[in-house]
Amino acid sequence: MTGPLGPTPCALPLVEVCVTQLDLACLPEAGAVFDRLLALNPEQVVVDLSSCRHIDAAAIGLLLDVHRRLARSDGVLVVRDPNPRIRRILHTARLDQVLPITTDLAPSPPGVPAAGHRTQEGPAA
């Protein structure tokens, strides 16, 4: 007889996703991509919003869902480089209280931590 199932151990240390559009129109495709990523059991998923110009309530709901699913397996969702408008939307939705939001001030070569890298941490949900 087995006991209750614990969290699935993380299989990958980091998965990064660069998002150019995140709204209701692309929600089915974006949701499918995140489903596939989460099946890899990553420790951390970084969603790079530096090329994204708009998000809506559906996108915020998707990010919260991904955050909850990752948290169940002790993973973390990080939002990176939202533009000022999207940062305001995330703040208004209080996502900045739930998710870490980072801003890279200077690009770095692969494998080297970013110089001037700032992180705004939110409490665990």
Coordinates of C-alpha atoms in Angstrom, one line a residue:
M1 CA 0.0 0.0 0.0
T2 CA 1.4 3.4 -0.8
G3 CA 0.9 6.7 1.0
P4 CA -0.3 10.0 -0.3
L5 CA 1.6 11.3 -3.4
G6 CA 4.1 14.0 -2.7
P7 CA 5.2 16.7 -5.1
T8 CA 6.9 15.4 -8.2
P9 CA 10.6 16.2 -8.1
C10 CA 11.9 18.8 -10.5
A11 CA 13.5 17.3 -13.7
L12 CA 14.9 20.5 -15.2
P13 CA 16.5 23.4 -13.4
L14 CA 15.2 26.1 -15.8
V15 CA 12.9 26.7 -18.7
E16 CA 12.7 30.1 -20.4
V17 CA 9.9 31.2 -22.6
C18 CA 9.9 34.4 -24.7
V19 CA 6.3 35.6 -25.2
T20 CA 5.4 38.1 -27.9
Q21 CA 1.6 37.9 -27.4
L22 CA -0.4 36.9 -24.3
D23 CA -4.1 37.6 -24.5
L24 CA -7.4 35.8 -25.0
A25 CA -6.8 35.3 -28.7
C26 CA -3.7 33.2 -28.2
L27 CA -4.8 31.6 -24.9
P28 CA -5.3 28.1 -26.3
E29 CA -1.9 28.0 -27.9
A30 CA -0.1 29.5 -25.0
G31 CA -1.9 27.2 -22.6
A32 CA -0.8 24.2 -24.6
V33 CA 2.8 25.4 -24.6
F34 CA 2.7 25.8 -20.8
D35 CA 1.1 22.4 -20.4
R36 CA 4.0 20.9 -22.3
L37 CA 6.6 22.8 -20.3
L38 CA 5.0 21.9 -17.0
A39 CA 5.1 18.2 -18.0
L40 CA 8.9 18.6 -17.9
N41 CA 8.7 19.3 -14.1
P42 CA 10.9 22.4 -14.2
E43 CA 12.3 24.0 -11.1
Q44 CA 11.9 27.5 -12.5
V45 CA 10.0 28.8 -15.5
V46 CA 11.0 32.3 -16.7
V47 CA 8.4 34.1 -18.9
D48 CA 10.2 36.8 -20.8
L49 CA 7.8 39.6 -21.7
S50 CA 10.3 42.0 -23.2
S51 CA 8.8 41.6 -26.6
C52 CA 5.2 41.5 -25.4
R53 CA 3.1 44.6 -26.0
H54 CA -0.2 43.6 -24.4
I55 CA -1.7 41.2 -21.8
D56 CA -5.2 41.0 -20.6
A57 CA -7.2 39.3 -17.8
A58 CA -7.1 35.9 -19.5
A59 CA -3.3 36.1 -19.7
I60 CA -3.2 37.0 -16.0
G61 CA -5.4 34.0 -15.2
L62 CA -3.0 31.8 -17.2
L63 CA 0.0 33.1 -15.4
L64 CA -1.6 32.5 -12.0
D65 CA -2.6 28.9 -13.1
V66 CA 1.0 28.2 -14.2
H67 CA 2.2 29.7 -10.9
R68 CA -0.1 27.4 -8.9
R69 CA 0.8 24.3 -10.8
L70 CA 4.5 25.0 -10.4
A71 CA 4.2 25.7 -6.7
R72 CA 2.6 22.3 -6.2
S73 CA 5.9 20.7 -7.2
D74 CA 8.0 23.4 -5.5
G75 CA 8.7 25.2 -8.8
V76 CA 8.8 28.9 -9.3
L77 CA 7.4 31.1 -12.1
V78 CA 9.3 34.3 -12.8
V79 CA 8.1 37.2 -15.1
R80 CA 11.1 38.9 -16.8
D81 CA 11.3 42.4 -18.4
P82 CA 7.7 43.5 -18.7
N83 CA 7.4 46.9 -20.4
P84 CA 6.1 49.8 -18.1
R85 CA 2.5 49.4 -19.3
I86 CA 2.5 45.7 -18.6
R87 CA 4.3 46.2 -15.3
R88 CA 1.4 48.6 -14.3
I89 CA -1.2 46.0 -15.3
L90 CA 0.6 43.3 -13.3
H91 CA 0.8 45.7 -10.3
T92 CA -2.9 46.6 -10.6
A93 CA -3.8 42.9 -10.7
R94 CA -1.4 42.4 -7.7
L95 CA 0.6 39.8 -9.6
D96 CA 3.7 41.5 -8.4
Q97 CA 2.6 40.4 -4.8
V98 CA 2.6 36.8 -6.0
L99 CA 5.2 36.4 -8.6
P100 CA 8.8 37.5 -8.8
I101 CA 9.2 40.1 -11.5
T102 CA 12.7 40.8 -12.7
T103 CA 14.3 43.5 -14.9
D104 CA 17.5 42.9 -16.8
L105 CA 19.3 46.2 -17.1
A106 CA 22.1 44.9 -19.3
P107 CA 22.3 41.9 -21.6
S108 CA 24.8 39.2 -20.6
P109 CA 26.5 36.4 -22.5
P110 CA 24.8 33.0 -22.1
G111 CA 25.7 31.4 -18.8
V112 CA 26.8 34.6 -17.1
P113 CA 24.5 36.3 -14.6
A114 CA 23.2 39.7 -15.8
A115 CA 25.1 42.8 -14.6
G116 CA 22.7 45.0 -12.7
H117 CA 20.1 42.3 -12.5
R118 CA 17.3 43.4 -10.2
T119 CA 14.5 41.2 -8.8
Q120 CA 11.3 42.3 -7.1
E121 CA 10.3 39.3 -5.0
G122 CA 6.7 38.6 -4.1
P123 CA 5.6 36.4 -1.1
A124 CA 4.9 32.7 -1.8
A125 CA 1.3 32.0 -2.5

